[in-house]
Amino acid sequence: MSYDGGSYDVIVIGAGHAGCEAALAAARMGCNTLMITINLDMVAFMPCNPSIGGPAKGHVVREIDALGGEMGRNIDKTFIQMRMLNTGKGPAVHALRAQADKFLYQQTMKETMEKEPNLTMRQGMVEQLIVEDGVCVGVVTKTGTSYRAKSTVLTTGTYLRGKVIMGELTYESGPNNQQPSVKLAENLRELGFDLVRFKTGTPPRVHKSTIDFSKTEIQPGDEKLKFFSYETESSDNEQLPCWLTYTSVETHRIINENLHRAPMFSGIIEGTGPRYCPSIEDKIVRFSDKPKHQIFLEPEGKNTSEYYVQGLSTSMPEDVQLAMLRSIPGLEKVEMMRNGYAIEYDAMVPTQLWPSLETKKMPGLFTAGQINGTSGYEEAAGQGIMAGINAARKVQGKEAVILDRSQGYIGVLIDDLVTKGTNEPYRLLTSRAEYRLLLRHDNADLRLTPVGHEIGLISDERFAKFLDKKEKVELEIERLRSTKVGPSHVNAMLESIGSAPIQDGSNLLTILRRPEVTHSHIEQISPSPYELTEEMKEQVEIQIKYAGYIEKQLIHVERLQKMDKKKIPETIDYNDVQGIAIEARQKLSSIRPISIGQASRISGVTPADISILLVYLEHYNRVTAARG
């Protein structure tokens, strides 16, 4: 018997990192939003590493915050360690990483969502989509309750036909022994969606009291803290250290002698795993020349004795896992609290999506997160906020918001997925971004806060602060450019830091371009009249020191934007385009790019194909215009 659960503007299915951002974005944009999840105790749960950030991933969290999302604020409230990585390298790869109090992170995010006025939360298992005239108009749960909506966002993570694998043992399950979602996966196949089977995994958890930390190396947090959210100014969170150890010759022997029991090699695992986060057994086989691998021992929270053994992801049988653990320095007497395991799940082939993350096959249905073939909380949340924004914009009758590759790592992520697809769980890397000097940790607000304000996720008050920062940075750069100093003013300071003295007059901007000179050195000889925060000073330095490189990348971006502005009509039939290669015709017909820029990034489409397509489009647009 069915029951009418009511109508909403937006329904979000799933309450992981993608679902939380999608639901909050839609609700905060004024849409009456319903979130349905299998278990309300698992909101924003971290089934794998209890951390946020790192290379490329940390950039995404900053971008989510600049757009008005929640992940950055939430981790700033609940971190137990904060570290800026890659500080010995250039600013393009500086990346913030936080260890989370896993349970507090969940609790705080759930509390935030419960307090959101336009957001209703329901526990339930969605088993079917309601489709009318090819349009998704709602969902039906296991209890027979139907909910209707103008936009629906699927953020099912690794739950679709989830199967846990540990040695010879396999059973249907979502992460952490939660219920899997089986009927919804079947329903998506019945509706004609193309699904693939992927796999991910997690390491064992061990008891703190059984670790001998004297045999490990301490990894403390930073003394001078930086934060993910532009709204966080300070924190009194107590920091807990992580600890570094290594696998041993004995670890490798145990693994090699038990490979016949490893599901990865015995054929039990069918799904494709993540190349950039392999299991320990995969690492031992692939990198057999390496005598040891790093293992990090990370606390899961302030009020628990569980430690996460990063670097030891495995699906080996339980007895092998314990033997492996006890062969590692510091873990000789360790007690395992939870086994590591692999999990297989169904994922959507992401080339079935428009860049808005709406499915091509079914208007009104959006997907975000691991269902789209990605790995990682941050990649999920980045997609989640964009799916939530565009689901809300569809309800409001407004154009979708699509970030390009020069605006953010979120733009790179989504463009890669919908244009190229992925044959393994996709992980963001700084090397995937061709404009990474523009997409820095420090300038996410300059890139995306105007977008967040325009769509209604950044308040006027926050936007005014942003404009004040932007103006002060510009004024300070101009002041340094226009302020001239002679040798007598500046040489003593230069000599004190081992920098060559100047012979003639120079402006302060030229002096600050020297690698060894910082803004603090400049202030010794010419204090700024503006009240500059540390963030503003950092922004001034980077913009001045990297001006030449930034300028070159901006020229490339201009070319990219010209190509992306050349839109391709949805009605075009690529079979009518004479002269393009068969592979290009097939790929273009399948992916249906929205612009020449996107078409040029499709694997198998050559510059020659693009030239022919441009000529054809000119003719096509002329004929269409003539028909009126």
XYZ file of C-alpha atoms in Angstrom:
628
model
C 0.000 0.000 0.000
C 1.412 3.377 -0.993
C 1.430 6.510 1.095
C 1.813 10.088 -0.133
C 4.774 11.676 1.654
C 4.228 15.097 0.099
C 5.844 17.335 -2.513
C 9.135 19.235 -2.382
C 11.203 21.399 -4.692
C 14.316 19.218 -4.370
C 14.847 15.685 -3.035
C 18.382 14.535 -2.139
C 18.942 10.787 -1.754
C 21.868 10.020 0.567
C 23.491 11.942 3.410
C 27.189 11.440 2.771
C 29.509 14.307 1.901
C 27.870 14.890 -1.503
C 24.348 14.662 -0.101
C 25.025 17.093 2.752
C 26.386 19.783 0.417
C 23.614 19.234 -2.159
C 20.816 19.442 0.412
C 22.240 22.477 2.208
C 22.881 24.348 -1.058
C 19.349 23.736 -2.367
C 17.740 24.647 0.981
C 19.836 27.793 1.400
C 18.890 28.891 -2.120
C 15.261 28.928 -0.991
C 14.082 25.503 -2.151
C 11.899 23.325 0.060
C 14.303 20.369 0.274
C 13.916 16.777 1.483
C 16.910 14.587 2.306
C 16.277 10.839 2.536
C 18.983 8.535 3.873
C 19.149 4.872 4.929
C 20.382 5.740 8.430
C 20.254 9.204 10.015
C 23.043 8.182 12.403
C 25.418 8.049 9.401
C 25.090 11.672 8.210
C 28.513 12.867 6.939
C 30.071 9.596 8.077
C 33.736 8.947 7.258
C 33.899 5.234 6.414
C 37.568 5.467 5.477
C 40.244 7.991 6.506
C 39.045 10.437 9.209
C 40.660 13.393 7.414
C 39.806 16.223 5.057
C 42.075 17.887 2.499
C 45.502 17.208 1.036
C 46.850 17.963 -2.463
C 44.044 19.076 -4.840
C 41.450 17.813 -2.319
C 42.209 20.684 0.099
C 41.805 23.116 -2.803
C 38.324 21.673 -3.436
C 37.313 22.230 0.209
C 38.399 25.882 -0.063
C 36.366 26.194 -3.274
C 33.301 24.659 -1.606
C 33.682 27.261 1.153
C 34.153 30.118 -1.327
C 30.862 29.088 -2.973
C 29.077 29.028 0.403
C 29.260 25.300 1.218
C 29.688 23.677 4.613
C 32.628 21.226 4.551
C 35.310 23.833 5.336
C 33.390 25.343 8.249
C 32.626 21.879 9.623
C 36.201 20.589 9.612
C 37.465 23.873 11.122
C 35.138 23.255 14.080
C 36.039 19.572 14.513
C 39.708 19.067 13.541
C 42.176 17.395 15.894
C 45.184 18.198 13.736
C 45.855 20.781 11.002
C 48.883 20.778 8.671
C 49.811 22.719 5.559
C 51.525 20.294 3.158
C 54.145 21.016 0.469
C 55.302 24.291 2.051
C 58.782 23.753 0.580
C 57.284 23.998 -2.919
C 55.477 26.741 -4.840
C 52.043 28.110 -3.851
C 50.230 26.120 -6.567
C 50.710 22.890 -4.609
C 50.385 24.179 -1.024
C 47.597 22.048 0.436
C 45.870 22.087 3.808
C 45.035 18.758 5.458
C 43.097 18.189 8.681
C 42.677 15.123 10.826
C 39.050 15.057 11.947
C 37.393 13.974 15.134
C 35.290 11.594 13.081
C 32.335 11.439 15.470
C 32.261 15.166 16.227
C 32.453 15.906 12.467
C 29.304 13.808 11.897
C 27.466 15.212 14.888
C 28.261 18.831 13.993
C 27.208 18.433 10.339
C 23.954 16.692 11.343
C 23.200 19.486 13.824
C 23.817 22.115 11.119
C 21.431 20.329 8.759
C 18.744 19.831 11.390
C 18.742 23.587 12.035
C 18.420 24.522 8.324
C 14.895 26.016 7.934
C 14.137 24.734 4.396
C 15.540 21.233 4.950
C 13.540 18.184 6.057
C 15.446 15.000 6.974
C 13.911 11.525 6.703
C 15.263 8.045 7.357
C 14.247 5.668 4.593
C 15.446 3.371 1.808
C 14.695 4.768 -1.667
C 13.996 1.875 -4.033
C 12.521 3.478 -7.119
C 12.378 6.713 -9.084
C 9.006 8.071 -10.208
C 9.261 8.815 -13.940
C 6.550 10.556 -15.976
C 7.000 11.302 -19.695
C 10.722 10.565 -19.341
C 11.143 13.097 -16.507
C 12.103 12.206 -12.917
C 9.374 13.617 -10.660
C 10.037 11.858 -7.344
C 10.956 8.700 -5.453
C 9.356 5.709 -3.706
C 10.796 4.217 -0.494
C 10.815 0.628 0.791
C 7.769 1.369 2.966
C 5.808 2.419 -0.140
C 5.910 6.136 0.647
C 6.158 8.328 -2.435
C 7.697 11.806 -2.397
C 7.459 14.124 -5.388
C 9.883 16.870 -6.441
C 10.853 19.091 -9.374
C 14.527 18.050 -9.026
C 16.049 14.909 -7.523
C 19.737 14.455 -6.616
C 21.175 10.935 -6.257
C 24.177 10.780 -3.890
C 24.257 7.085 -3.023
C 28.044 6.739 -2.506
C 29.180 3.102 -2.384
C 25.783 1.735 -1.299
C 24.399 0.637 -4.705
C 24.541 -3.190 -4.627
C 27.353 -2.834 -2.076
C 29.283 -6.017 -1.343
C 31.923 -6.330 1.405
C 34.866 -8.648 0.683
C 37.394 -9.985 3.194
C 39.414 -13.021 2.151
C 36.964 -15.724 1.064
C 34.111 -13.998 2.941
C 31.668 -11.882 0.900
C 28.301 -10.441 1.896
C 25.927 -7.715 0.720
C 26.608 -4.544 2.707
C 27.166 -0.839 2.526
C 30.196 0.711 4.288
C 30.676 -0.126 7.962
C 28.056 -2.917 7.866
C 25.215 -0.610 6.816
C 22.344 -1.828 4.636
C 23.164 -1.803 0.914
C 20.824 -0.274 -1.680
C 19.931 -3.100 -4.070
C 16.539 -2.285 -5.602
C 17.487 1.281 -6.540
C 20.492 -0.044 -8.488
C 18.168 -2.471 -10.300
C 15.718 0.369 -10.996
C 18.463 2.528 -12.547
C 19.411 -0.351 -14.870
C 15.742 -0.861 -15.819
C 15.530 2.843 -16.681
C 18.404 2.366 -19.133
C 21.336 3.851 -17.215
C 24.788 2.401 -17.872
C 26.372 1.285 -14.570
C 29.882 -0.047 -13.898
C 31.320 -2.010 -10.977
C 33.996 -0.255 -8.922
C 35.831 -1.217 -5.746
C 37.368 0.630 -2.854
C 38.691 -0.451 0.532
C 39.690 0.556 4.021
C 42.405 -0.516 6.525
C 41.994 -2.089 9.954
C 41.496 0.014 13.096
C 43.620 -0.758 16.154
C 43.528 0.011 19.899
C 45.713 2.892 21.050
C 46.835 1.185 24.282
C 48.405 -1.672 22.299
C 50.627 0.606 20.146
C 54.276 1.156 21.128
C 54.667 4.769 20.012
C 58.374 4.787 21.005
C 59.091 2.826 17.799
C 57.306 5.374 15.603
C 58.003 8.976 14.510
C 55.732 11.747 15.797
C 53.873 13.877 13.222
C 52.587 16.992 15.030
C 50.195 19.602 13.672
C 51.256 23.122 12.654
C 51.903 25.662 15.410
C 50.675 28.545 13.254
C 47.262 27.443 12.035
C 45.579 28.075 8.709
C 41.953 27.134 8.093
C 39.733 25.806 5.333
C 36.928 28.337 5.717
C 37.463 32.011 4.945
C 35.098 32.688 7.864
C 37.266 30.933 10.479
C 39.602 33.394 12.170
C 40.969 31.335 15.080
C 40.605 28.039 16.918
C 41.412 26.687 20.360
C 41.035 23.032 19.278
C 43.520 20.756 21.012
C 45.770 19.088 18.411
C 46.653 15.388 18.608
C 49.737 13.990 16.857
C 49.761 11.302 14.183
C 52.608 8.767 14.054
C 54.735 7.390 11.229
C 56.062 3.839 10.911
C 56.863 1.484 8.010
C 56.099 -1.987 6.729
C 58.932 -4.490 7.219
C 60.511 -7.345 5.253
C 58.336 -9.645 7.389
C 55.164 -7.740 6.341
C 56.033 -8.266 2.694
C 56.778 -11.962 3.282
C 53.393 -12.496 4.989
C 51.562 -10.793 2.124
C 53.448 -12.636 -0.625
C 52.861 -16.000 1.036
C 49.129 -15.309 1.279
C 48.445 -13.785 -2.133
C 46.441 -16.899 -3.066
C 43.998 -15.840 -0.296
C 43.803 -12.218 -1.480
C 40.449 -11.537 -3.214
C 42.191 -9.099 -5.569
C 44.286 -11.893 -7.034
C 41.967 -14.890 -6.536
C 39.245 -13.453 -8.773
C 36.662 -12.793 -6.035
C 36.900 -9.002 -6.598
C 35.429 -8.024 -9.964
C 35.301 -4.254 -9.557
C 38.089 -1.884 -10.598
C 39.960 -0.303 -7.673
C 41.538 3.153 -7.296
C 45.034 3.346 -8.792
C 46.112 6.205 -6.500
C 44.932 4.567 -3.279
C 45.844 0.887 -3.725
C 45.575 -1.871 -1.146
C 48.779 -2.922 0.634
C 48.767 -6.269 -1.220
C 48.519 -4.400 -4.541
C 51.416 -2.111 -3.515
C 53.633 -5.054 -2.552
C 53.040 -6.715 -5.938
C 53.314 -3.541 -8.053
C 56.314 -2.091 -6.227
C 58.169 -5.303 -5.385
C 61.516 -3.457 -5.491
C 60.578 -1.280 -2.490
C 61.744 -2.710 0.870
C 59.161 -0.744 2.895
C 56.067 1.483 2.657
C 54.913 4.327 4.924
C 52.215 3.613 7.502
C 50.559 6.478 9.411
C 48.766 5.857 12.699
C 45.958 8.407 12.980
C 43.552 8.960 15.894
C 39.860 8.713 14.963
C 38.823 11.241 17.600
C 39.425 12.724 21.048
C 37.125 10.335 22.885
C 38.002 7.026 21.289
C 40.982 4.647 21.449
C 40.589 3.627 17.792
C 43.500 4.412 15.481
C 43.264 4.335 11.700
C 46.199 2.527 10.037
C 46.659 4.670 6.923
C 48.552 2.901 4.141
C 47.357 -0.586 5.080
C 44.081 -0.779 3.131
C 43.416 -4.500 2.635
C 40.867 -7.196 1.858
C 43.045 -10.048 3.179
C 41.476 -12.600 5.594
C 41.294 -11.571 9.270
C 44.197 -13.784 10.440
C 46.504 -12.398 7.720
C 45.531 -8.817 8.632
C 46.532 -9.352 12.263
C 49.841 -10.996 11.251
C 50.582 -8.091 8.886
C 49.855 -5.528 11.593
C 52.089 -7.263 14.160
C 55.011 -7.310 11.703
C 55.106 -3.487 11.668
C 57.437 -1.627 14.108
C 55.357 -0.297 17.018
C 52.482 -2.693 16.343
C 54.087 -5.945 17.527
C 51.442 -6.426 20.256
C 48.624 -4.522 18.639
C 44.990 -5.523 19.013
C 42.745 -5.074 15.994
C 39.370 -3.450 16.750
C 37.913 -3.534 13.221
C 39.035 -5.511 10.193
C 39.978 -3.877 6.924
C 37.775 -4.821 3.958
C 37.130 -4.113 0.275
C 33.718 -2.967 -0.933
C 32.344 -3.329 -4.454
C 29.516 -1.116 -5.668
C 27.700 0.105 -8.775
C 28.584 3.512 -10.218
C 27.066 5.587 -13.011
C 29.100 5.986 -16.204
C 29.589 9.778 -15.846
C 29.540 10.597 -19.585
C 25.745 10.151 -19.200
C 25.718 13.541 -17.428
C 25.622 17.121 -18.646
C 28.237 19.442 -17.057
C 25.408 20.600 -14.737
C 25.399 16.987 -13.349
C 21.851 16.476 -14.627
C 21.449 13.148 -16.409
C 21.039 13.418 -20.202
C 18.594 10.523 -20.333
C 16.259 11.819 -17.642
C 15.631 15.544 -17.021
C 15.101 16.380 -13.357
C 17.571 13.747 -12.129
C 21.043 14.829 -10.957
C 23.841 12.631 -9.585
C 26.839 13.540 -7.419
C 29.664 11.874 -5.505
C 30.946 8.318 -5.661
C 27.961 7.227 -7.759
C 29.691 9.241 -10.527
C 32.839 7.130 -10.286
C 34.952 9.317 -8.002
C 36.822 8.494 -4.790
C 37.191 10.731 -1.748
C 35.005 12.859 0.515
C 36.202 16.121 -1.047
C 35.487 15.132 -4.658
C 32.029 14.014 -3.498
C 31.315 17.274 -1.663
C 32.515 19.369 -4.630
C 30.069 17.585 -6.926
C 27.384 17.727 -4.235
C 27.349 21.495 -3.943
C 27.224 21.908 -7.733
C 24.409 19.334 -8.102
C 22.477 21.037 -5.291
C 22.974 24.472 -6.869
C 21.856 23.260 -10.299
C 18.910 21.247 -8.958
C 17.727 24.436 -7.224
C 18.392 26.575 -10.327
C 16.289 24.169 -12.415
C 13.391 24.571 -9.969
C 13.841 28.359 -10.168
C 13.882 28.334 -13.993
C 17.453 29.681 -14.091
C 20.476 28.626 -16.134
C 22.799 25.995 -14.682
C 26.047 27.125 -13.039
C 29.011 25.430 -14.733
C 32.548 26.119 -13.504
C 35.212 25.947 -16.196
C 38.656 24.408 -15.795
C 40.274 27.790 -15.087
C 37.834 28.635 -12.264
C 38.421 25.716 -9.934
C 39.440 22.149 -9.295
C 35.694 21.460 -9.074
C 35.486 22.572 -12.714
C 38.391 20.268 -13.645
C 36.796 17.347 -11.772
C 33.361 17.639 -13.378
C 34.718 18.358 -16.855
C 36.990 15.295 -16.662
C 34.084 13.084 -15.575
C 31.459 14.185 -18.083
C 33.871 14.634 -21.019
C 36.336 11.774 -20.609
C 34.584 9.402 -18.219
C 36.679 7.179 -15.967
C 37.528 3.480 -15.978
C 38.565 3.458 -12.284
C 37.582 5.425 -9.149
C 38.653 8.983 -10.077
C 40.888 10.908 -7.706
C 41.736 14.588 -8.098
C 45.458 15.396 -8.441
C 47.104 18.802 -8.935
C 48.588 17.401 -12.174
C 45.071 17.094 -13.649
C 44.727 20.898 -13.684
C 46.501 22.658 -16.550
C 45.994 26.047 -14.844
C 47.096 25.035 -11.352
C 49.007 28.267 -10.729
C 45.656 30.056 -11.023
C 43.851 27.453 -8.883
C 45.702 27.954 -5.618
C 44.677 27.273 -2.025
C 45.040 30.964 -1.175
C 42.833 32.496 -3.900
C 39.714 30.291 -3.968
C 37.689 33.259 -2.672
C 38.894 35.551 -5.465
C 37.855 32.915 -8.005
C 34.497 31.783 -6.634
C 33.019 34.040 -3.948
C 31.364 36.308 -6.584
C 29.700 33.162 -8.001
C 28.541 32.097 -4.513
C 27.125 35.566 -3.846
C 25.307 35.773 -7.166
C 23.502 32.451 -6.601
C 22.581 33.342 -3.013
C 24.908 31.155 -0.913
C 27.255 33.963 0.216
C 25.677 36.631 2.429
C 25.953 40.344 1.630
C 27.979 40.796 4.822
C 30.522 38.118 3.828
C 30.653 39.484 0.283
C 31.391 43.000 1.602
C 34.345 41.597 3.604
C 35.566 39.810 0.498
C 35.388 43.026 -1.561
C 37.278 44.886 1.179
C 40.056 42.259 1.081
C 40.215 42.374 -2.721
C 40.416 46.165 -2.731
C 43.155 46.301 -0.064
C 45.271 43.753 -1.949
C 44.928 45.793 -5.162
C 45.701 49.066 -3.343
C 48.782 47.579 -1.676
C 50.134 46.233 -4.986
C 49.624 49.659 -6.550
C 51.325 51.341 -3.564
C 54.367 49.073 -3.926
C 54.470 49.793 -7.665
C 54.346 53.559 -7.197
C 56.649 53.864 -4.140
C 60.277 54.528 -5.139
C 63.178 54.039 -2.705
C 66.884 54.796 -2.957
C 69.882 52.657 -1.876
C 70.106 54.447 1.478
C 66.535 53.409 2.375
C 66.687 49.774 1.444
C 70.250 48.396 1.323
C 70.663 47.785 5.057
C 67.525 45.616 5.042
C 68.644 43.782 1.883
C 72.108 43.071 3.284
C 70.602 41.788 6.562
C 68.821 38.985 4.640
C 71.735 38.255 2.288
C 70.185 39.969 -0.732
C 72.293 42.033 -3.157
C 72.144 45.811 -2.572
C 70.638 48.117 -5.228
C 72.777 50.724 -6.976
C 70.008 53.064 -8.140
C 66.461 53.868 -7.112
C 63.839 51.136 -7.430
C 60.156 50.673 -6.678
C 59.110 48.411 -3.798
C 57.300 46.020 -6.143
C 60.540 45.188 -7.967
C 62.312 44.562 -4.653
C 59.493 42.286 -3.415
C 59.910 40.171 -6.583
C 63.200 38.867 -5.181
C 62.701 35.297 -3.836
C 64.286 36.047 -0.467
C 62.304 39.248 0.188
C 58.913 39.002 1.936
C 56.195 41.561 2.545
C 57.335 41.749 6.182
C 60.783 42.915 4.975
C 59.133 45.625 2.857
C 57.116 46.791 5.860
C 60.360 47.384 7.782
C 61.214 50.197 5.380
C 57.737 51.282 4.263
C 54.780 50.252 6.472
C 51.486 49.837 4.641
C 48.792 52.427 5.432
C 46.136 49.716 4.961
C 45.155 47.236 7.664
C 46.384 44.055 6.016
C 45.704 40.575 7.406
C 48.245 37.773 6.953
C 46.047 36.372 4.162
C 46.109 39.721 2.359
C 49.901 39.978 2.662
C 50.271 36.446 1.291
C 48.010 37.379 -1.630
C 50.087 40.498 -2.393
C 53.321 38.481 -2.358
C 52.052 35.698 -4.604
C 50.472 38.044 -7.143
C 53.709 40.031 -7.409
C 56.243 37.192 -7.363
C 54.358 34.994 -9.857
C 52.946 37.768 -12.062
C 54.765 36.609 -15.219
C 53.659 32.977 -14.891
C 50.101 33.985 -13.975
C 49.926 36.279 -17.028
C 50.949 33.404 -19.347
C 48.289 31.113 -17.899
C 45.642 33.832 -18.252
C 46.431 34.093 -21.987
C 45.844 30.320 -22.306
C 42.601 30.659 -20.307
C 41.367 33.363 -22.704
C 41.819 30.930 -25.597
C 39.989 28.195 -23.670
C 37.102 30.520 -22.869
C 36.729 31.512 -26.536
C 36.339 27.805 -27.404
C 33.900 27.256 -24.508
C 31.783 30.227 -25.615
C 31.204 28.552 -29.003
C 28.108 26.576 -28.046
C 26.994 23.453 -29.907
C 23.204 23.208 -30.402
C 21.588 20.186 -28.706
C 19.781 19.399 -31.975
C 22.929 18.770 -34.028
C 23.204 15.339 -35.707
C 26.880 14.369 -35.948
C 26.064 11.902 -38.750
C 25.462 14.977 -40.956
C 29.004 16.302 -40.326
C 30.975 15.075 -43.321
C 34.716 14.435 -42.979
C 35.132 13.785 -39.237
C 36.652 10.457 -38.181
C 34.342 7.564 -37.231
C 35.702 7.486 -33.643
C 35.101 11.228 -33.262
C 31.559 10.886 -34.648
C 30.766 8.098 -32.158
C 32.270 9.942 -29.175
C 30.578 13.258 -30.062
C 27.205 11.521 -30.537
C 27.568 9.731 -27.196
C 28.867 12.591 -25.024
C 27.012 15.426 -26.816
C 29.382 18.248 -25.731
C 27.791 21.619 -25.032
C 30.665 23.648 -26.547
C 33.582 23.411 -28.960
C 35.886 23.636 -25.923
C 34.338 20.546 -24.339
C 34.358 18.735 -27.706
C 38.102 19.400 -28.087
C 38.777 17.679 -24.728
C 37.056 14.405 -25.689
C 39.519 11.549 -26.068
C 39.599 10.499 -29.750
C 38.474 13.873 -31.140
C 41.399 15.426 -33.048
C 42.142 19.084 -33.932
C 41.252 18.185 -37.544
C 37.800 16.967 -36.378
C 37.314 20.225 -34.467
C 38.214 22.321 -37.557
C 35.629 20.428 -39.645
C 33.035 20.776 -36.851
C 33.624 24.565 -36.673
C 33.024 24.945 -40.422
C 29.892 22.792 -40.195
C 28.557 24.819 -37.215
C 28.888 28.102 -39.107
C 26.783 26.666 -41.939
C 24.324 25.041 -39.477
C 23.819 28.287 -37.525
C 23.300 30.290 -40.759
C 20.668 27.858 -42.019
C 18.922 27.754 -38.615
C 18.885 31.589 -38.436
C 17.489 31.828 -41.978
C 14.626 29.498 -41.034
C 13.834 31.961 -38.286
